[in-house]
mmCIF file of C-alpha atoms in Angstrom:
data_model
loop_
_atom_site.group_PDB
_atom_site.id
_atom_site.type_symbol
_atom_site.label_atom_id
_atom_site.label_comp_id
_atom_site.label_asym_id
_atom_site.label_seq_id
_atom_site.Cartn_x
_atom_site.Cartn_y
_atom_site.Cartn_z
ATOM 1 C CA MET A 1 -13.700 -143.235 53.147
ATOM 2 C CA SER A 2 -17.444 -143.572 53.524
ATOM 3 C CA GLU A 3 -18.711 -144.517 56.990
ATOM 4 C CA GLN A 4 -20.658 -147.301 55.311
ATOM 5 C CA THR A 5 -18.659 -150.437 54.530
ATOM 6 C CA ILE A 6 -18.112 -150.792 50.780
ATOM 7 C CA ALA A 7 -17.552 -154.123 49.048
ATOM 8 C CA LEU A 8 -16.929 -155.222 45.479
ATOM 9 C CA VAL A 9 -17.840 -158.751 44.410
ATOM 10 C CA THR A 10 -16.651 -159.836 40.962
ATOM 11 C CA GLY A 11 -18.840 -162.206 38.983
ATOM 12 C CA ALA A 12 -21.756 -161.209 41.193
ATOM 13 C CA ASN A 13 -24.602 -161.366 38.717
ATOM 14 C CA LYS A 14 -25.514 -164.996 39.528
ATOM 15 C CA GLY A 15 -24.702 -168.092 41.570
ATOM 16 C CA ILE A 16 -22.332 -167.900 44.509
ATOM 17 C CA GLY A 17 -21.228 -164.369 43.624
ATOM 18 C CA TYR A 18 -24.785 -163.092 43.761
ATOM 19 C CA GLU A 19 -25.355 -164.728 47.145
ATOM 20 C CA ILE A 20 -22.145 -163.203 48.497
ATOM 21 C CA ALA A 21 -23.370 -159.789 47.382
ATOM 22 C CA ALA A 22 -26.774 -160.476 48.926
ATOM 23 C CA GLY A 23 -25.228 -161.579 52.216
ATOM 24 C CA LEU A 24 -22.998 -158.529 52.458
ATOM 25 C CA GLY A 25 -25.887 -156.295 51.484
ATOM 26 C CA ALA A 26 -27.962 -157.804 54.288
ATOM 27 C CA LEU A 27 -25.306 -156.564 56.715
ATOM 28 C CA GLY A 28 -26.078 -153.010 55.641
ATOM 29 C CA TRP A 29 -23.031 -152.748 53.411
ATOM 30 C CA ARG A 30 -22.949 -150.984 50.071
ATOM 31 C CA VAL A 31 -22.132 -153.614 47.466
ATOM 32 C CA GLY A 32 -20.691 -153.226 43.985
ATOM 33 C CA VAL A 33 -21.980 -155.928 41.648
ATOM 34 C CA GLY A 34 -19.115 -156.611 39.267
ATOM 35 C CA ALA A 35 -20.071 -158.363 36.030
ATOM 36 C CA ARG A 36 -19.332 -158.300 32.308
ATOM 37 C CA ASP A 37 -22.873 -158.758 31.012
ATOM 38 C CA ALA A 38 -24.741 -155.467 31.325
ATOM 39 C CA HIS A 39 -28.228 -156.982 31.302
ATOM 40 C CA ARG A 40 -27.461 -159.662 33.883
ATOM 41 C CA ARG A 41 -25.677 -157.080 36.014
ATOM 42 C CA ASP A 42 -28.650 -154.732 35.926
ATOM 43 C CA VAL A 43 -31.088 -157.528 36.762
ATOM 44 C CA ALA A 44 -28.946 -158.602 39.725
ATOM 45 C CA VAL A 45 -28.711 -155.031 41.039
ATOM 46 C CA GLU A 46 -32.471 -154.568 40.741
ATOM 47 C CA LYS A 47 -33.107 -157.848 42.560
ATOM 48 C CA LEU A 48 -30.685 -156.957 45.352
ATOM 49 C CA ARG A 49 -32.205 -153.515 45.754
ATOM 50 C CA ALA A 50 -35.702 -155.023 45.884
ATOM 51 C CA ALA A 51 -34.474 -157.157 48.783
ATOM 52 C CA GLY A 52 -33.250 -154.045 50.590
ATOM 53 C CA ALA A 53 -29.566 -154.101 49.693
ATOM 54 C CA ASP A 54 -27.649 -150.944 48.796
ATOM 55 C CA ALA A 55 -26.276 -152.318 45.514
ATOM 56 C CA PHE A 56 -24.787 -150.665 42.466
ATOM 57 C CA GLY A 57 -23.503 -152.054 39.186
ATOM 58 C CA VAL A 58 -19.830 -152.144 38.243
ATOM 59 C CA PRO A 59 -19.039 -152.960 34.600
ATOM 60 C CA LEU A 60 -16.133 -155.349 34.990
ATOM 61 C CA ASP A 61 -14.294 -157.739 32.716
ATOM 62 C CA VAL A 62 -11.418 -159.025 34.828
ATOM 63 C CA THR A 63 -9.366 -159.773 31.701
ATOM 64 C CA ASP A 64 -9.388 -156.165 30.475
ATOM 65 C CA ASP A 65 -6.793 -153.720 31.861
ATOM 66 C CA ALA A 66 -8.663 -150.571 30.861
ATOM 67 C CA GLY A 67 -11.983 -151.915 32.094
ATOM 68 C CA VAL A 68 -10.579 -152.852 35.491
ATOM 69 C CA ALA A 69 -8.958 -149.437 35.855
ATOM 70 C CA ALA A 70 -12.288 -147.832 34.961
ATOM 71 C CA ALA A 71 -14.018 -149.973 37.593
ATOM 72 C CA ALA A 72 -11.606 -148.740 40.249
ATOM 73 C CA ARG A 73 -12.338 -145.139 39.268
ATOM 74 C CA LEU A 74 -16.087 -145.782 39.316
ATOM 75 C CA ILE A 75 -15.919 -147.222 42.833
ATOM 76 C CA ALA A 76 -13.793 -144.324 44.058
ATOM 77 C CA ASP A 77 -16.148 -141.757 42.533
ATOM 78 C CA HIS A 78 -19.458 -143.499 43.188
ATOM 79 C CA ALA A 79 -18.833 -145.119 46.572
ATOM 80 C CA GLY A 80 -15.978 -143.037 47.954
ATOM 81 C CA GLY A 81 -13.696 -145.983 48.669
ATOM 82 C CA LEU A 82 -13.476 -149.736 49.114
ATOM 83 C CA ASP A 83 -13.177 -151.921 52.214
ATOM 84 C CA VAL A 84 -13.652 -155.448 50.917
ATOM 85 C CA LEU A 85 -12.831 -157.153 47.635
ATOM 86 C CA VAL A 86 -14.216 -160.598 46.839
ATOM 87 C CA ASN A 87 -12.538 -162.090 43.775
ATOM 88 C CA ASN A 88 -15.256 -164.511 42.700
ATOM 89 C CA ALA A 89 -15.285 -164.290 38.885
ATOM 90 C CA ALA A 90 -14.043 -167.501 37.275
ATOM 91 C CA ILE A 91 -14.532 -169.815 34.327
ATOM 92 C CA ASN A 92 -14.044 -173.581 34.050
ATOM 93 C CA GLY A 93 -13.245 -173.945 30.344
ATOM 94 C CA ILE A 94 -15.534 -176.928 29.871
ATOM 95 C CA THR A 95 -17.050 -177.270 26.406
ATOM 96 C CA GLY A 96 -19.258 -180.205 25.514
ATOM 97 C CA ASP A 97 -18.470 -183.663 26.828
ATOM 98 C CA THR A 98 -14.767 -183.660 25.996
ATOM 99 C CA PRO A 99 -12.735 -184.490 29.122
ATOM 100 C CA GLN A 100 -10.228 -181.792 30.029
ATOM 101 C CA THR A 101 -7.250 -184.007 30.839
ATOM 102 C CA PRO A 102 -3.585 -182.918 30.727
ATOM 103 C CA THR A 103 -3.009 -185.012 27.599
ATOM 104 C CA THR A 104 -6.031 -183.692 25.711
ATOM 105 C CA VAL A 105 -6.565 -180.097 26.852
ATOM 106 C CA ASP A 106 -5.868 -177.356 24.333
ATOM 107 C CA PRO A 107 -3.073 -175.075 25.611
ATOM 108 C CA ALA A 108 -5.255 -172.140 24.554
ATOM 109 C CA THR A 109 -7.855 -173.287 27.090
ATOM 110 C CA VAL A 110 -5.249 -173.273 29.842
ATOM 111 C CA ARG A 111 -4.173 -169.756 28.887
ATOM 112 C CA THR A 112 -7.791 -168.562 28.900
ATOM 113 C CA LEU A 113 -8.480 -170.010 32.346
ATOM 114 C CA VAL A 114 -5.299 -168.592 33.838
ATOM 115 C CA GLU A 115 -6.081 -165.189 32.315
ATOM 116 C CA THR A 116 -9.443 -165.080 34.096
ATOM 117 C CA ASN A 117 -8.964 -167.169 37.227
ATOM 118 C CA VAL A 118 -5.467 -166.017 38.177
ATOM 119 C CA ILE A 119 -4.301 -162.977 36.227
ATOM 120 C CA GLY A 120 -7.802 -161.534 36.529
ATOM 121 C CA VAL A 121 -7.513 -161.741 40.314
ATOM 122 C CA LEU A 122 -4.071 -160.156 40.165
ATOM 123 C CA ARG A 123 -5.312 -157.385 37.874
ATOM 124 C CA VAL A 124 -8.377 -156.519 39.946
ATOM 125 C CA THR A 125 -6.600 -156.779 43.288
ATOM 126 C CA ASN A 126 -3.763 -154.496 42.262
ATOM 127 C CA ALA A 127 -6.175 -151.958 40.780
ATOM 128 C CA MET A 128 -8.209 -151.883 43.998
ATOM 129 C CA LEU A 129 -5.268 -151.884 46.425
ATOM 130 C CA PRO A 130 -4.954 -148.066 46.641
ATOM 131 C CA LEU A 131 -8.586 -147.919 47.773
ATOM 132 C CA LEU A 132 -8.192 -150.856 50.148
ATOM 133 C CA ARG A 133 -5.084 -149.343 51.744
ATOM 134 C CA ALA A 134 -7.192 -146.329 52.739
ATOM 135 C CA SER A 135 -9.735 -148.539 54.527
ATOM 136 C CA ALA A 136 -9.776 -149.037 58.285
ATOM 137 C CA ALA A 137 -10.481 -152.775 57.889
ATOM 138 C CA PRO A 138 -9.502 -153.963 54.413
ATOM 139 C CA ARG A 139 -10.249 -157.566 53.471
ATOM 140 C CA ILE A 140 -9.638 -159.584 50.301
ATOM 141 C CA VAL A 141 -11.313 -162.934 49.666
ATOM 142 C CA ASN A 142 -10.212 -165.125 46.753
ATOM 143 C CA MET A 143 -12.781 -167.769 45.858
ATOM 144 C CA SER A 144 -10.854 -170.985 45.355
ATOM 145 C CA SER A 145 -11.777 -174.685 45.395
ATOM 146 C CA SER A 146 -10.736 -177.856 47.175
ATOM 147 C CA VAL A 147 -9.610 -179.199 43.789
ATOM 148 C CA GLY A 148 -6.800 -176.641 43.902
ATOM 149 C CA SER A 149 -5.309 -178.279 47.002
ATOM 150 C CA LEU A 150 -2.135 -180.194 46.177
ATOM 151 C CA ALA A 151 -2.395 -181.914 49.560
ATOM 152 C CA LEU A 152 -5.865 -183.275 48.811
ATOM 153 C CA GLN A 153 -4.933 -184.170 45.237
ATOM 154 C CA THR A 154 -2.107 -186.363 46.504
ATOM 155 C CA THR A 155 -3.752 -187.913 49.568
ATOM 156 C CA PRO A 156 -4.418 -191.659 49.072
ATOM 157 C CA GLY A 157 -8.079 -192.557 49.247
ATOM 158 C CA ILE A 158 -9.405 -189.134 48.288
ATOM 159 C CA ASP A 159 -11.278 -189.159 44.991
ATOM 160 C CA MET A 160 -11.828 -185.632 43.705
ATOM 161 C CA GLY A 161 -13.775 -186.855 40.697
ATOM 162 C CA PRO A 162 -13.385 -185.931 37.030
ATOM 163 C CA VAL A 163 -11.939 -182.487 37.647
ATOM 164 C CA PRO A 164 -10.945 -180.483 34.534
ATOM 165 C CA ALA A 165 -7.161 -180.270 34.497
ATOM 166 C CA ALA A 166 -6.898 -176.632 33.444
ATOM 167 C CA TYR A 167 -9.437 -175.477 36.031
ATOM 168 C CA LEU A 168 -7.732 -177.471 38.769
ATOM 169 C CA ALA A 169 -4.332 -176.003 37.899
ATOM 170 C CA SER A 170 -5.736 -172.465 37.822
ATOM 171 C CA LYS A 171 -7.061 -172.822 41.374
ATOM 172 C CA THR A 172 -3.733 -174.229 42.600
ATOM 173 C CA PHE A 173 -2.084 -171.197 40.973
ATOM 174 C CA LEU A 174 -4.596 -168.907 42.691
ATOM 175 C CA ASN A 175 -3.834 -170.476 46.059
ATOM 176 C CA ALA A 176 -0.115 -169.862 45.571
ATOM 177 C CA LEU A 177 -0.824 -166.250 44.593
ATOM 178 C CA THR A 178 -2.941 -165.769 47.718
ATOM 179 C CA ILE A 179 -0.066 -166.946 49.908
ATOM 180 C CA GLN A 180 2.356 -164.536 48.257
ATOM 181 C CA TYR A 181 -0.047 -161.600 48.628
ATOM 182 C CA ALA A 182 -0.447 -162.410 52.317
ATOM 183 C CA LYS A 183 3.315 -162.402 52.799
ATOM 184 C CA GLU A 184 3.762 -159.084 51.000
ATOM 185 C CA LEU A 185 0.809 -157.393 52.708
ATOM 186 C CA ARG A 186 1.503 -158.687 56.214
ATOM 187 C CA GLY A 187 1.534 -155.794 58.674
ATOM 188 C CA THR A 188 -0.547 -153.509 56.445
ATOM 189 C CA GLY A 189 -3.875 -154.450 58.022
ATOM 190 C CA ILE A 190 -5.048 -156.072 54.782
ATOM 191 C CA LEU A 191 -6.203 -159.627 55.451
ATOM 192 C CA ILE A 192 -6.307 -161.870 52.383
ATOM 193 C CA ASN A 193 -7.517 -165.458 52.348
ATOM 194 C CA ALA A 194 -8.675 -168.152 49.953
ATOM 195 C CA ALA A 195 -12.218 -169.455 50.434
ATOM 196 C CA CYS A 196 -13.410 -172.963 49.616
ATOM 197 C CA PRO A 197 -17.184 -172.942 48.967
ATOM 198 C CA GLY A 198 -17.584 -176.691 48.402
ATOM 199 C CA LEU A 199 -19.255 -178.410 45.465
ATOM 200 C CA THR A 200 -22.239 -176.209 44.753
ATOM 201 C CA ALA A 201 -25.201 -176.770 42.469
ATOM 202 C CA THR A 202 -24.936 -173.912 39.951
ATOM 203 C CA ASP A 203 -24.668 -173.687 36.174
ATOM 204 C CA PHE A 204 -20.894 -173.489 36.695
ATOM 205 C CA THR A 205 -20.868 -177.120 37.922
ATOM 206 C CA GLY A 206 -23.656 -178.369 35.693
ATOM 207 C CA PHE A 207 -25.813 -178.239 38.839
ATOM 208 C CA ARG A 208 -23.810 -181.021 40.479
ATOM 209 C CA GLY A 209 -23.198 -180.682 44.187
ATOM 210 C CA ASP A 210 -25.072 -180.857 47.466
ATOM 211 C CA ARG A 211 -24.613 -177.217 48.481
ATOM 212 C CA THR A 212 -26.767 -174.244 47.595
ATOM 213 C CA PRO A 213 -25.210 -170.966 46.433
ATOM 214 C CA ARG A 214 -26.278 -169.358 49.701
ATOM 215 C CA GLN A 215 -24.519 -172.057 51.714
ATOM 216 C CA ALA A 216 -21.413 -171.700 49.549
ATOM 217 C CA ALA A 217 -21.388 -167.937 50.030
ATOM 218 C CA ALA A 218 -21.168 -168.229 53.818
ATOM 219 C CA ILE A 219 -17.401 -168.760 53.969
ATOM 220 C CA ALA A 220 -16.753 -165.708 51.786
ATOM 221 C CA ILE A 221 -18.982 -163.579 53.985
ATOM 222 C CA ARG A 222 -17.171 -164.826 57.084
ATOM 223 C CA LEU A 223 -13.767 -163.979 55.628
ATOM 224 C CA ALA A 224 -15.023 -160.589 54.440
ATOM 225 C CA THR A 225 -16.047 -159.732 57.995
ATOM 226 C CA LEU A 226 -12.960 -160.959 59.866
ATOM 227 C CA PRO A 227 -11.864 -158.974 62.917
ATOM 228 C CA ASP A 228 -8.535 -157.149 62.798
ATOM 229 C CA ASP A 229 -6.791 -160.070 64.501
ATOM 230 C CA GLY A 230 -8.258 -162.582 62.057
ATOM 231 C CA PRO A 231 -6.206 -164.951 59.920
ATOM 232 C CA THR A 232 -4.428 -164.043 56.704
ATOM 233 C CA GLY A 233 -2.808 -166.232 54.090
ATOM 234 C CA ARG A 234 -5.130 -169.139 54.908
ATOM 235 C CA PHE A 235 -7.278 -171.534 52.867
ATOM 236 C CA LEU A 236 -10.583 -172.004 54.700
ATOM 237 C CA ASP A 237 -13.989 -173.589 54.383
ATOM 238 C CA ASP A 238 -16.969 -173.828 56.731
ATOM 239 C CA ALA A 239 -15.243 -176.488 58.808
ATOM 240 C CA GLY A 240 -11.896 -174.718 59.179
ATOM 241 C CA THR A 241 -8.552 -174.988 57.432
ATOM 242 C CA VAL A 242 -8.229 -176.660 54.028
ATOM 243 C CA PRO A 243 -4.714 -177.985 53.365
ATOM 244 C CA TRP A 244 -2.855 -176.191 50.610
#
């Protein structure tokens, strides 16, 4: 492994993902900017480098087996290893003004969201695990959302707004997957947690929300830098524990 801490952030070309990469880069880490779009990826890398970060581009479509495997090889060859994985890439499946309710959503939309938001995390995590296992302080951060919390969804008096049903379900699925990873990886030194960034004003949310991408990135950066005795298998935001 390189003496420099190496991180990969998926979906890092804009929004919260970009700010996570920027925050980790500001710590002196070497940061892989994972993104599908080559132009946006290159622009993000150039911007990060201009700010002083040691950033490099990683072509990465989390839905493509061969592409993810190639990304793992690139990181091994280019960076010499991997210490931290932030699974940030996600889609919401919203098109137009049509509400995404359980009774109206197209099953194909649900499949597409699960493929990216859940199976994509599974695919990338498993591809990167051999590199992470070789790290002295491996960390995995899965970017989730409070709308994925079954406890909050079912608490009287809590209005979570017009949340798209397929997106909500995909984040609940991701939370469950995070718990199972934590159970399997317990004792290996790999700490894996779900991060709740809060409602953030980005193009992903139609610029709704009272948080900036930099504010939203803070919880991911904190979980990426946990000490060896830090938590694992938890769902956390800036204020502490979010109920599953």
